[in-house]
Amino acid sequence: MITVEAHLARVLAAVEPLTRRETLPLADAAGRTLAVDLVSHLDVPPFDNSAMDGYAVRRADLRGASPEAPVTLDVVADLPAGAAEDPAIRRGQAVRIMTGAPVPSGADAVVAVEATDGGVERVRIEVEPLAGRHIRRAGEDARRGTAVLTAGTVLAPRHLAAAAAAGHAVLDVVARPRVAVAATGSELVEPGEPLAHGSIPDSNSTLLAALVADAGAEVVAAARLHDEPDDVRAWLDRLPDCDLVICSGGVSVGDHDVVRAVLGTTGEVVFEQVAMQPGRPQAFGALADGTPVFGLPGNPVAVHVSFEMFARPAILRLLGRRAPTPVPLVVGAGWRSPAGRVQVMPVAVTTQVASLVAVPAYPGGSASHLVTGLAAADGFAVVPADVTEVAVGQTVPVLLAAR
Amino acid sequence: MITVEAHLARVLAAVEPLTRRETLPLADAAGRTLAVDLVSHLDVPPFDNSAMDGYAVRRADLRGASPEAPVTLDVVADLPAGAAEDPAIRRGQAVRIMTGAPVPSGADAVVAVEATDGGVERVRIEVEPLAGRHIRRAGEDARRGTAVLTAGTVLAPRHLAAAAAAGHAVLDVVARPRVAVAATGSELVEPGEPLAHGSIPDSNSTLLAALVADAGAEVVAAARLHDEPDDVRAWLDRLPDCDLVICSGGVSVGDHDVVRAVLGTTGEVVFEQVAMQPGRPQAFGALADGTPVFGLPGNPVAVHVSFEMFARPAILRLLGRRAPTPVPLVVGAGWRSPAGRVQVMPVAVTTQVASLVAVPAYPGGSASHLVTGLAAADGFAVVPADVTEVAVGQTVPVLLAAR
C-alpha cells in the first residue's frame, strides 16, 4: 500500500504543463487560464480625472472660502466625460467637470457640485478644497508596464475587466487539455434505457465527462466499454490525439478487471493499493505513445474522490495551475474514519454564525457506491490517515467541490 | 437614502421566476438550473449486488468456519458484473461473484475472495459471514419514486451522475434568462484601441457580459453607448425580447447622465440613493414593455458590487434560485467603513490554519474606480451600516465571488 502523497507525486511527475496556447477575445476568455503575466499597456486611469461632478479649480483662488465667505469664479469651460480638451484656467476661473472627465492641467483640485450653487456661467463656492481633492491620479490603479494579472489566473469576470482597463482586447490562454474518458463495466447501460436484471445505468461516463470539463479540459472522446479486453484495446487504438486518458472500473484483481488485463501487461502502468478510503485500487501510467492514463476504481463515489485527489491535480498541472488547497472547516457532526488510510468524506457545507461547518453529506459515510447521496455533497473532507474519529467542533480540511 | 435591503426587496418584487423550460441531455446540462424535483425512476442500486469480488453463499453452510476449521463449497456458477442470471444455490454450494454483479436470490451473504483460497471449481472458506455481509441492498442509495435532486439545484457533475443513476437521460432545466447589457459613457472606447486624451478602455461591457453569463444567463445584446439620449433610446428600441436589461453609468444628476435622461422621465424607473459604499446611485424599474431594467453606477468596482448586491439576485430569481448567503470569515487585516452605509469591500480570501481569512484585496479599500485591483478580490465583505471599523480577528460576512 502506498500513501496518497506518494501516488499524487508520481502522477504530477508524469504530467508536464502544456505549451499550447490560444489567443482569445476577452468575451471568449472567461474560465480559461491566463498563459502569461499580463502587463498593463496603459496607466490606469490613463489621465488625471474627476471623481465627482463639480468644478475644477485653482486652490489659490479659494483660500478661506466658506459658507460665510463664499468665492465666486467664472466658469470658462464645460468638460463632460470623454472630453479631449485641456482648457486653460486663469486666476478667478473654474471649469465645470463631470465624473471621469480629464482634469485640466491648470487645476489642482475639484470642488463637488454639492458644495457650490451649481452655476453654469459663474459658480459660487463655499469650501477651500485640499490639494488634489476629488482628483483620481493617472496610474493610481496600475502603472503602464506593471503586471495586473499573473500567469495561471483562471479568468473570472473581474479579471477580464482588469485586462480591458489595461488596454488588452485579446488574451493568451493555455489550450484546453484534450482528455478521453471511458467507463468500463459490462453491467453499464445508457441512462434512461431499459435495464435487464444485473444491469445499471452508467453514471460514470456522465460524471467523468462533466468533471473533466469542470476542471477546464476538453472531452475529446467518451465511451462506455464492456469488460472485453478487445473492446478496450480497440477504443485506445482509435483515440484522437489527447493529453490524458481516464478510465473507471476494471482495476482490481478479478478475472474481469479489463483495464488491468489490457494495461497491466505493458509495464508502463502501475496498479497500486493507495491508503485511501474510498478509492483504494488505483492505476496510473502511460499508454504506448506516452499519453498519461488513469485507471480509477469503478464505484461512483470512488470515481469522484479519485478524480479530486489525483486526476484534477493532473489536469490543473497541464493547465499550469496548482491544485486547490483544502479549506479548514469546523466539523458540525462527527464521524468515524479508518486507521491507516486517508478518508475522503463527502460533506455538505452549511453556514453558521461563526464559520462554515462541514457535516457528512449523507448517511452511509464515504461508502463508494452511494451515487445519489453524493449529489448532496458540497465538498470532500480529507481526513488524515492517523485520524480515526472526527469530532464535532474540531476543524477538518475540505476540498470544496464544483458549485 | 434607502437601505440596501429596501432596494433589493423592490428589485426582487419586480422579478418573477421564469416559466420557460428546456429539456437537455445530461451531457449538456452542467451548470444549468434543474426546473423540477427529480424523482428516481429506479431503486438505486436496482438489485442486491456484491460489494466485493468473492463468493455468494448460504450462511447456514458456514456455521463455525474459521482458519482452523475451513469449509469447502462447490462453485456452481460464475457471475461477472452485468450478469443477468440468478443461479440456484443449494446446500454446500457457492457462486463466484464479482463486484457489482447481482447476488443470487438464494444467497444471504458474500465472502470476500481474500477470506478464501480463490478456488474456481471448489472454494475453501475460512470465515462465517454476518447476515448480508458485502451485499449492497436494492434501493439503499435511493428508492424508486423518491426525490434525488430538488428544483433549483445548479447541476454540478455529481448531480448529473445522480440523475444518470436514477435512470434519467435528459433533464428539464430552467431556460437561461435573456439579458441585455450596455455600458454608457462618451469616454469609453473598445479595449485595445488607441486612446484620445480623456478616453479610457471600456471595461464595463466586458465585466457586465461576463457577470451575466457567470450568473447563468444569456447575453442577448451588449453595447457601448455614448452619453447621447437618442443613442440610448435607439438601442432600447432595437432590443430583442429579453428578461432583463442592465446599464452602467449615467444614473447620477449631471447634465450628461444619459440613463437618467432617458429613463428618468417615464415614471417607471426610480432613481435612488442607496446607503451602500460603493454604488450609492442606483436606478431600477421597468421599460415601456415591462422589462425590468437596472441602471447601475459607472465605476467598475461599483458595477461589480451593484451586480452582486442587486442584479445577480434578480437573475437568480429569474432562474428560480435564491441568492447566495454570505459566508462568515475571519478578518485578517482591519479596515475602516463609513457610518450609516453598508460597505461592500473587495477582499482576498486566504487559508490559515483554523479558518478562511479575509483581507482587503488591494490598497485603496472599496474605492469604486480601482478596476485592476478588483482582479485581486476573491469576494466581497458586506459590512453592516452601523459598523465603522472592521478589526482583525472578528468575523465579517463575505460573498464569495465567481472563481
mmCIF file with all atom_site columns, C-alpha atoms in Angstrom, chain A residues 26 42 44-47 53 78 80-85 96 98-100 102 136 140-142 148-149 154 156-162 164-165 167-169 186-187 191-192 195 197-203 206-207 210-211 214 227 252-257 299 304 326-328 351-356 368-375 377-378 395 400-403, chain B residues 26 42 44-47 53 78 80-85 96 98-100 102 136 140-142 148-149 154 156-162 164-165 167-169 186-187 191-192 195 197-203 206-207 210-211 214 227 252-257 299 304 326-328 351-356 368-375 377-378 395 400-403:
data_model
loop_
_atom_site.group_PDB
_atom_site.id
_atom_site.type_symbol
_atom_site.label_atom_id
_atom_site.label_alt_id
_atom_site.label_comp_id
_atom_site.label_asym_id
_atom_site.label_entity_id
_atom_site.label_seq_id
_atom_site.pdbx_PDB_ins_code
_atom_site.Cartn_x
_atom_site.Cartn_y
_atom_site.Cartn_z
_atom_site.occupancy
_atom_site.B_iso_or_equiv
_atom_site.pdbx_formal_charge
_atom_site.auth_seq_id
_atom_site.auth_comp_id
_atom_site.auth_asym_id
_atom_site.auth_atom_id
_atom_site.pdbx_PDB_model_num
ATOM 1   C CA . LEU A 1 26  ? -11.960 38.980  -23.888 1.00 0.00 ? 26  LEU A CA 1
ATOM 2   C CA . LEU A 1 42  ? -1.574  51.970  -20.053 1.00 0.00 ? 42  LEU A CA 1
ATOM 3   C CA . VAL A 1 44  ? -4.889  53.099  -15.309 1.00 0.00 ? 44  VAL A CA 1
ATOM 4   C CA . PRO A 1 45  ? -6.578  55.542  -15.245 1.00 0.00 ? 45  PRO A CA 1
ATOM 5   C CA . PRO A 1 46  ? -4.712  56.988  -18.260 1.00 0.00 ? 46  PRO A CA 1
ATOM 6   C CA . PHE A 1 47  ? -5.042  60.628  -17.108 1.00 0.00 ? 47  PHE A CA 1
ATOM 7   C CA . ASP A 1 53  ? -19.446 66.065  -10.832 1.00 0.00 ? 53  ASP A CA 1
ATOM 8   C CA . ASP A 1 78  ? -17.574 72.548  -19.524 1.00 0.00 ? 78  ASP A CA 1
ATOM 9   C CA . PRO A 1 80  ? -18.216 66.061  -19.909 1.00 0.00 ? 80  PRO A CA 1
ATOM 10  C CA . ALA A 1 81  ? -16.765 62.570  -19.605 1.00 0.00 ? 81  ALA A CA 1
ATOM 11  C CA . GLY A 1 82  ? -14.921 61.785  -22.802 1.00 0.00 ? 82  GLY A CA 1
ATOM 12  C CA . ALA A 1 83  ? -13.880 65.400  -23.429 1.00 0.00 ? 83  ALA A CA 1
ATOM 13  C CA . ALA A 1 84  ? -10.445 65.667  -25.051 1.00 0.00 ? 84  ALA A CA 1
ATOM 14  C CA . GLU A 1 85  ? -9.864  69.370  -24.289 1.00 0.00 ? 85  GLU A CA 1
ATOM 15  C CA . ARG A 1 96  ? -17.307 72.679  -14.952 1.00 0.00 ? 96  ARG A CA 1
ATOM 16  C CA . MET A 1 98  ? -18.207 65.671  -14.864 1.00 0.00 ? 98  MET A CA 1
ATOM 17  C CA . THR A 1 99  ? -17.113 62.447  -13.205 1.00 0.00 ? 99  THR A CA 1
ATOM 18  C CA . GLY A 1 100 ? -14.420 60.747  -15.271 1.00 0.00 ? 100 GLY A CA 1
ATOM 19  C CA . PRO A 1 102 ? -9.890  64.812  -17.583 1.00 0.00 ? 102 PRO A CA 1
ATOM 20  C CA . ARG A 1 136 ? -8.024  60.435  -9.376  1.00 0.00 ? 136 ARG A CA 1
ATOM 21  C CA . GLU A 1 140 ? -3.042  55.230  -9.301  1.00 0.00 ? 140 GLU A CA 1
ATOM 22  C CA . ASP A 1 141 ? -4.801  51.940  -10.088 1.00 0.00 ? 141 ASP A CA 1
ATOM 23  C CA . ALA A 1 142 ? -1.963  50.473  -12.194 1.00 0.00 ? 142 ALA A CA 1
ATOM 24  C CA . VAL A 1 148 ? -2.030  43.377  -13.490 1.00 0.00 ? 148 VAL A CA 1
ATOM 25  C CA . LEU A 1 149 ? -2.670  39.626  -13.814 1.00 0.00 ? 149 LEU A CA 1
ATOM 26  C CA . VAL A 1 154 ? -8.404  31.487  -14.012 1.00 0.00 ? 154 VAL A CA 1
ATOM 27  C CA . ALA A 1 156 ? -13.245 35.477  -13.813 1.00 0.00 ? 156 ALA A CA 1
ATOM 28  C CA . PRO A 1 157 ? -15.324 38.479  -14.913 1.00 0.00 ? 157 PRO A CA 1
ATOM 29  C CA . ARG A 1 158 ? -13.257 40.800  -12.704 1.00 0.00 ? 158 ARG A CA 1
ATOM 30  C CA . HIS A 1 159 ? -10.026 39.673  -14.358 1.00 0.00 ? 159 HIS A CA 1
ATOM 31  C CA . LEU A 1 160 ? -11.447 40.339  -17.815 1.00 0.00 ? 160 LEU A CA 1
ATOM 32  C CA . ALA A 1 161 ? -12.442 43.829  -16.667 1.00 0.00 ? 161 ALA A CA 1
ATOM 33  C CA . ALA A 1 162 ? -8.910  44.452  -15.398 1.00 0.00 ? 162 ALA A CA 1
ATOM 34  C CA . ALA A 1 164 ? -9.794  45.593  -20.639 1.00 0.00 ? 164 ALA A CA 1
ATOM 35  C CA . ALA A 1 165 ? -8.889  48.541  -18.433 1.00 0.00 ? 165 ALA A CA 1
ATOM 36  C CA . GLY A 1 167 ? -5.732  48.102  -22.763 1.00 0.00 ? 167 GLY A CA 1
ATOM 37  C CA . HIS A 1 168 ? -5.971  44.466  -23.824 1.00 0.00 ? 168 HIS A CA 1
ATOM 38  C CA . ALA A 1 169 ? -8.512  43.282  -26.388 1.00 0.00 ? 169 ALA A CA 1
ATOM 39  C CA . SER A 1 186 ? -20.468 -4.949  -18.661 1.00 0.00 ? 186 SER A CA 1
ATOM 40  C CA . GLU A 1 187 ? -23.244 -4.018  -16.260 1.00 0.00 ? 187 GLU A CA 1
ATOM 41  C CA . PRO A 1 191 ? -29.023 6.126   -18.628 1.00 0.00 ? 191 PRO A CA 1
ATOM 42  C CA . GLY A 1 192 ? -32.748 6.021   -19.256 1.00 0.00 ? 192 GLY A CA 1
ATOM 43  C CA . LEU A 1 195 ? -32.456 -2.381  -17.543 1.00 0.00 ? 195 LEU A CA 1
ATOM 44  C CA . HIS A 1 197 ? -31.503 -7.816  -14.268 1.00 0.00 ? 197 HIS A CA 1
ATOM 45  C CA . GLY A 1 198 ? -27.898 -7.218  -13.302 1.00 0.00 ? 198 GLY A CA 1
ATOM 46  C CA . SER A 1 199 ? -27.551 -4.001  -15.305 1.00 0.00 ? 199 SER A CA 1
ATOM 47  C CA . ILE A 1 200 ? -27.401 -0.442  -14.012 1.00 0.00 ? 200 ILE A CA 1
ATOM 48  C CA . PRO A 1 201 ? -27.394 2.973   -15.652 1.00 0.00 ? 201 PRO A CA 1
ATOM 49  C CA . ASP A 1 202 ? -23.900 4.216   -16.464 1.00 0.00 ? 202 ASP A CA 1
ATOM 50  C CA . SER A 1 203 ? -23.397 7.280   -14.292 1.00 0.00 ? 203 SER A CA 1
ATOM 51  C CA . THR A 1 206 ? -21.516 11.398  -17.311 1.00 0.00 ? 206 THR A CA 1
ATOM 52  C CA . LEU A 1 207 ? -19.592 12.055  -14.111 1.00 0.00 ? 207 LEU A CA 1
ATOM 53  C CA . ALA A 1 210 ? -18.576 16.618  -16.547 1.00 0.00 ? 210 ALA A CA 1
ATOM 54  C CA . LEU A 1 211 ? -15.665 16.615  -14.095 1.00 0.00 ? 211 LEU A CA 1
ATOM 55  C CA . ASP A 1 214 ? -15.362 21.388  -14.918 1.00 0.00 ? 214 ASP A CA 1
ATOM 56  C CA . ASP A 1 227 ? -15.384 -5.870  -19.806 1.00 0.00 ? 227 ASP A CA 1
ATOM 57  C CA . SER A 1 252 ? -8.939  -4.662  -9.262  1.00 0.00 ? 252 SER A CA 1
ATOM 58  C CA . VAL A 1 253 ? -7.669  -8.241  -9.332  1.00 0.00 ? 253 VAL A CA 1
ATOM 59  C CA . GLY A 1 254 ? -10.770 -10.106 -10.545 1.00 0.00 ? 254 GLY A CA 1
ATOM 60  C CA . ASP A 1 255 ? -10.945 -12.156 -13.719 1.00 0.00 ? 255 ASP A CA 1
ATOM 61  C CA . HIS A 1 256 ? -12.988 -9.487  -15.455 1.00 0.00 ? 256 HIS A CA 1
ATOM 62  C CA . ASP A 1 257 ? -10.908 -6.463  -14.478 1.00 0.00 ? 257 ASP A CA 1
ATOM 63  C CA . ASN A 1 299 ? -17.771 2.933   -7.864  1.00 0.00 ? 299 ASN A CA 1
ATOM 64  C CA . HIS A 1 304 ? -15.335 11.383  -7.874  1.00 0.00 ? 304 HIS A CA 1
ATOM 65  C CA . PRO A 1 326 ? -8.325  22.283  1.159   1.00 0.00 ? 326 PRO A CA 1
ATOM 66  C CA . VAL A 1 327 ? -10.126 24.809  3.306   1.00 0.00 ? 327 VAL A CA 1
ATOM 67  C CA . PRO A 1 328 ? -10.194 24.218  7.063   1.00 0.00 ? 328 PRO A CA 1
ATOM 68  C CA . THR A 1 351 ? -23.060 28.437  7.133   1.00 0.00 ? 351 THR A CA 1
ATOM 69  C CA . GLN A 1 352 ? -23.299 29.042  10.846  1.00 0.00 ? 352 GLN A CA 1
ATOM 70  C CA . VAL A 1 353 ? -22.727 32.210  12.787  1.00 0.00 ? 353 VAL A CA 1
ATOM 71  C CA . ALA A 1 354 ? -19.011 31.910  13.285  1.00 0.00 ? 354 ALA A CA 1
ATOM 72  C CA . SER A 1 355 ? -17.812 29.728  10.456  1.00 0.00 ? 355 SER A CA 1
ATOM 73  C CA . LEU A 1 356 ? -18.506 27.362  7.631   1.00 0.00 ? 356 LEU A CA 1
ATOM 74  C CA . SER A 1 368 ? -18.221 4.373   -2.585  1.00 0.00 ? 368 SER A CA 1
ATOM 75  C CA . HIS A 1 369 ? -21.400 3.332   -4.364  1.00 0.00 ? 369 HIS A CA 1
ATOM 76  C CA . LEU A 1 370 ? -23.861 5.891   -2.973  1.00 0.00 ? 370 LEU A CA 1
ATOM 77  C CA . VAL A 1 371 ? -24.074 7.991   -6.098  1.00 0.00 ? 371 VAL A CA 1
ATOM 78  C CA . THR A 1 372 ? -27.333 9.803   -5.441  1.00 0.00 ? 372 THR A CA 1
ATOM 79  C CA . GLY A 1 373 ? -26.225 10.698  -1.928  1.00 0.00 ? 373 GLY A CA 1
ATOM 80  C CA . LEU A 1 374 ? -23.110 12.187  -3.476  1.00 0.00 ? 374 LEU A CA 1
ATOM 81  C CA . ALA A 1 375 ? -25.323 14.828  -5.026  1.00 0.00 ? 375 ALA A CA 1
ATOM 82  C CA . ALA A 1 377 ? -22.075 16.968  -1.142  1.00 0.00 ? 377 ALA A CA 1
ATOM 83  C CA . ASP A 1 378 ? -20.541 20.429  -1.316  1.00 0.00 ? 378 ASP A CA 1
ATOM 84  C CA . THR A 1 395 ? -11.557 21.570  12.094  1.00 0.00 ? 395 THR A CA 1
ATOM 85  C CA . LEU A 1 400 ? -14.743 22.439  -1.940  1.00 0.00 ? 400 LEU A CA 1
ATOM 86  C CA . ALA A 1 401 ? -16.415 20.803  -4.940  1.00 0.00 ? 401 ALA A CA 1
ATOM 87  C CA . ALA A 1 402 ? -17.557 22.394  -8.136  1.00 0.00 ? 402 ALA A CA 1
ATOM 88  C CA . ARG A 1 403 ? -20.505 24.608  -7.366  1.00 0.00 ? 403 ARG A CA 1
ATOM 89  C CA . LEU B 1 26  ? -27.221 15.069  -19.273 1.00 0.00 ? 26  LEU B CA 1
ATOM 90  C CA . LEU B 1 42  ? -35.368 3.129   -10.200 1.00 0.00 ? 42  LEU B CA 1
ATOM 91  C CA . VAL B 1 44  ? -30.617 2.639   -6.754  1.00 0.00 ? 44  VAL B CA 1
ATOM 92  C CA . PRO B 1 45  ? -28.956 0.186   -6.897  1.00 0.00 ? 45  PRO B CA 1
ATOM 93  C CA . PRO B 1 46  ? -31.688 -1.638  -8.853  1.00 0.00 ? 46  PRO B CA 1
ATOM 94  C CA . PHE B 1 47  ? -30.901 -5.065  -7.334  1.00 0.00 ? 47  PHE B CA 1
ATOM 95  C CA . ASP B 1 53  ? -15.099 -9.865  -5.588  1.00 0.00 ? 53  ASP B CA 1
ATOM 96  C CA . ASP B 1 78  ? -19.653 -17.562 -12.018 1.00 0.00 ? 78  ASP B CA 1
ATOM 97  C CA . PRO B 1 80  ? -19.335 -11.244 -13.610 1.00 0.00 ? 80  PRO B CA 1
ATOM 98  C CA . ALA B 1 81  ? -20.686 -7.695  -13.364 1.00 0.00 ? 81  ALA B CA 1
ATOM 99  C CA . GLY B 1 82  ? -23.527 -7.359  -15.812 1.00 0.00 ? 82  GLY B CA 1
ATOM 100 C CA . ALA B 1 83  ? -24.628 -10.989 -15.492 1.00 0.00 ? 83  ALA B CA 1
ATOM 101 C CA . ALA B 1 84  ? -28.401 -11.422 -15.766 1.00 0.00 ? 84  ALA B CA 1
ATOM 102 C CA . GLU B 1 85  ? -28.592 -14.927 -14.298 1.00 0.00 ? 85  GLU B CA 1
ATOM 103 C CA . ARG B 1 96  ? -18.358 -16.970 -7.639  1.00 0.00 ? 96  ARG B CA 1
ATOM 104 C CA . MET B 1 98  ? -17.638 -10.080 -8.976  1.00 0.00 ? 98  MET B CA 1
ATOM 105 C CA . THR B 1 99  ? -18.198 -6.607  -7.570  1.00 0.00 ? 99  THR B CA 1
ATOM 106 C CA . GLY B 1 100 ? -21.466 -5.144  -8.830  1.00 0.00 ? 100 GLY B CA 1
ATOM 107 C CA . PRO B 1 102 ? -26.406 -9.411  -8.789  1.00 0.00 ? 102 PRO B CA 1
ATOM 108 C CA . ARG B 1 136 ? -25.440 -3.755  -1.235  1.00 0.00 ? 136 ARG B CA 1
ATOM 109 C CA . GLU B 1 140 ? -30.241 1.529   -0.241  1.00 0.00 ? 140 GLU B CA 1
ATOM 110 C CA . ASP B 1 141 ? -28.921 4.596   -2.087  1.00 0.00 ? 141 ASP B CA 1
ATOM 111 C CA . ALA B 1 142 ? -32.342 5.794   -3.287  1.00 0.00 ? 142 ALA B CA 1
ATOM 112 C CA . VAL B 1 148 ? -32.897 12.601  -5.579  1.00 0.00 ? 148 VAL B CA 1
ATOM 113 C CA . LEU B 1 149 ? -32.492 16.225  -6.670  1.00 0.00 ? 149 LEU B CA 1
ATOM 114 C CA . VAL B 1 154 ? -27.398 24.070  -10.064 1.00 0.00 ? 154 VAL B CA 1
ATOM 115 C CA . ALA B 1 156 ? -22.671 20.033  -10.923 1.00 0.00 ? 156 ALA B CA 1
ATOM 116 C CA . PRO B 1 157 ? -21.016 16.839  -12.199 1.00 0.00 ? 157 PRO B CA 1
ATOM 117 C CA . ARG B 1 158 ? -22.128 14.936  -9.099  1.00 0.00 ? 158 ARG B CA 1
ATOM 118 C CA . HIS B 1 159 ? -25.761 15.896  -9.687  1.00 0.00 ? 159 HIS B CA 1
ATOM 119 C CA . LEU B 1 160 ? -25.605 14.667  -13.274 1.00 0.00 ? 160 LEU B CA 1
ATOM 120 C CA . ALA B 1 161 ? -24.191 11.368  -12.031 1.00 0.00 ? 161 ALA B CA 1
ATOM 121 C CA . ALA B 1 162 ? -27.054 11.047  -9.548  1.00 0.00 ? 162 ALA B CA 1
ATOM 122 C CA . ALA B 1 164 ? -27.992 9.094   -14.523 1.00 0.00 ? 164 ALA B CA 1
ATOM 123 C CA . ALA B 1 165 ? -28.019 6.547   -11.708 1.00 0.00 ? 165 ALA B CA 1
ATOM 124 C CA . GLY B 1 167 ? -32.473 6.416   -14.717 1.00 0.00 ? 167 GLY B CA 1
ATOM 125 C CA . HIS B 1 168 ? -32.692 9.834   -16.335 1.00 0.00 ? 168 HIS B CA 1
ATOM 126 C CA . ALA B 1 169 ? -31.209 10.552  -19.758 1.00 0.00 ? 169 ALA B CA 1
ATOM 127 C CA . SER B 1 186 ? -18.688 59.024  -24.049 1.00 0.00 ? 186 SER B CA 1
ATOM 128 C CA . GLU B 1 187 ? -15.214 58.388  -22.606 1.00 0.00 ? 187 GLU B CA 1
ATOM 129 C CA . PRO B 1 191 ? -10.306 47.882  -25.247 1.00 0.00 ? 191 PRO B CA 1
ATOM 130 C CA . GLY B 1 192 ? -7.011  47.807  -27.109 1.00 0.00 ? 192 GLY B CA 1
ATOM 131 C CA . LEU B 1 195 ? -6.970  56.356  -26.714 1.00 0.00 ? 195 LEU B CA 1
ATOM 132 C CA . HIS B 1 197 ? -6.916  62.276  -24.182 1.00 0.00 ? 197 HIS B CA 1
ATOM 133 C CA . GLY B 1 198 ? -9.958  61.910  -21.954 1.00 0.00 ? 198 GLY B CA 1
ATOM 134 C CA . SER B 1 199 ? -10.864 58.441  -23.209 1.00 0.00 ? 199 SER B CA 1
ATOM 135 C CA . ILE B 1 200 ? -10.458 55.123  -21.413 1.00 0.00 ? 200 ILE B CA 1
ATOM 136 C CA . PRO B 1 201 ? -10.932 51.483  -22.408 1.00 0.00 ? 201 PRO B CA 1
ATOM 137 C CA . ASP B 1 202 ? -14.442 50.215  -21.781 1.00 0.00 ? 202 ASP B CA 1
ATOM 138 C CA . SER B 1 203 ? -14.071 47.530  -19.135 1.00 0.00 ? 203 SER B CA 1
ATOM 139 C CA . THR B 1 206 ? -16.760 43.062  -20.663 1.00 0.00 ? 206 THR B CA 1
ATOM 140 C CA . LEU B 1 207 ? -17.455 42.945  -16.945 1.00 0.00 ? 207 LEU B CA 1
ATOM 141 C CA . ALA B 1 210 ? -19.115 38.097  -18.155 1.00 0.00 ? 210 ALA B CA 1
ATOM 142 C CA . LEU B 1 211 ? -21.013 38.544  -14.890 1.00 0.00 ? 211 LEU B CA 1
ATOM 143 C CA . ASP B 1 214 ? -21.443 33.725  -14.822 1.00 0.00 ? 214 ASP B CA 1
ATOM 144 C CA . ASP B 1 227 ? -23.869 59.880  -23.499 1.00 0.00 ? 227 ASP B CA 1
ATOM 145 C CA . SER B 1 252 ? -26.303 60.470  -11.339 1.00 0.00 ? 252 SER B CA 1
ATOM 146 C CA . VAL B 1 253 ? -27.626 64.015  -11.515 1.00 0.00 ? 253 VAL B CA 1
ATOM 147 C CA . GLY B 1 254 ? -25.198 65.586  -14.003 1.00 0.00 ? 254 GLY B CA 1
ATOM 148 C CA . ASP B 1 255 ? -26.198 67.135  -17.326 1.00 0.00 ? 255 ASP B CA 1
ATOM 149 C CA . HIS B 1 256 ? -24.787 64.176  -19.211 1.00 0.00 ? 256 HIS B CA 1
ATOM 150 C CA . ASP B 1 257 ? -26.315 61.394  -17.117 1.00 0.00 ? 257 ASP B CA 1
ATOM 151 C CA . ASN B 1 299 ? -17.316 52.962  -11.912 1.00 0.00 ? 299 ASN B CA 1
ATOM 152 C CA . HIS B 1 304 ? -19.344 44.663  -9.799  1.00 0.00 ? 304 HIS B CA 1
ATOM 153 C CA . PRO B 1 326 ? -22.557 35.456  2.620   1.00 0.00 ? 326 PRO B CA 1
ATOM 154 C CA . VAL B 1 327 ? -20.048 33.234  4.386   1.00 0.00 ? 327 VAL B CA 1
ATOM 155 C CA . PRO B 1 328 ? -18.717 34.385  7.769   1.00 0.00 ? 328 PRO B CA 1
ATOM 156 C CA . THR B 1 351 ? -6.483  29.897  4.088   1.00 0.00 ? 351 THR B CA 1
ATOM 157 C CA . GLN B 1 352 ? -4.950  29.841  7.534   1.00 0.00 ? 352 GLN B CA 1
ATOM 158 C CA . VAL B 1 353 ? -4.715  27.018  10.000  1.00 0.00 ? 353 VAL B CA 1
ATOM 159 C CA . ALA B 1 354 ? -8.032  27.494  11.690  1.00 0.00 ? 354 ALA B CA 1
ATOM 160 C CA . SER B 1 355 ? -10.195 29.260  9.161   1.00 0.00 ? 355 SER B CA 1
ATOM 161 C CA . LEU B 1 356 ? -10.598 31.150  5.953   1.00 0.00 ? 356 LEU B CA 1
ATOM 162 C CA . SER B 1 368 ? -15.043 52.348  -6.928  1.00 0.00 ? 368 SER B CA 1
ATOM 163 C CA . HIS B 1 369 ? -12.686 53.050  -9.832  1.00 0.00 ? 369 HIS B CA 1
ATOM 164 C CA . LEU B 1 370 ? -9.817  50.660  -8.975  1.00 0.00 ? 370 LEU B CA 1
ATOM 165 C CA . VAL B 1 371 ? -10.633 48.092  -11.633 1.00 0.00 ? 371 VAL B CA 1
ATOM 166 C CA . THR B 1 372 ? -7.292  46.317  -11.864 1.00 0.00 ? 372 THR B CA 1
ATOM 167 C CA . GLY B 1 373 ? -7.098  45.985  -8.085  1.00 0.00 ? 373 GLY B CA 1
ATOM 168 C CA . LEU B 1 374 ? -10.519 44.360  -8.228  1.00 0.00 ? 374 LEU B CA 1
ATOM 169 C CA . ALA B 1 375 ? -8.894  41.457  -10.019 1.00 0.00 ? 375 ALA B CA 1
ATOM 170 C CA . ALA B 1 377 ? -10.559 40.015  -4.987  1.00 0.00 ? 377 ALA B CA 1
ATOM 171 C CA . ASP B 1 378 ? -11.946 36.615  -4.109  1.00 0.00 ? 378 ASP B CA 1
ATOM 172 C CA . THR B 1 395 ? -15.817 37.717  11.562  1.00 0.00 ? 395 THR B CA 1
ATOM 173 C CA . LEU B 1 400 ? -17.574 34.672  -2.405  1.00 0.00 ? 400 LEU B CA 1
ATOM 174 C CA . ALA B 1 401 ? -17.051 35.820  -5.996  1.00 0.00 ? 401 ALA B CA 1
ATOM 175 C CA . ALA B 1 402 ? -17.018 33.727  -9.132  1.00 0.00 ? 402 ALA B CA 1
ATOM 176 C CA . ARG B 1 403 ? -13.939 31.583  -9.105  1.00 0.00 ? 403 ARG B CA 1
#
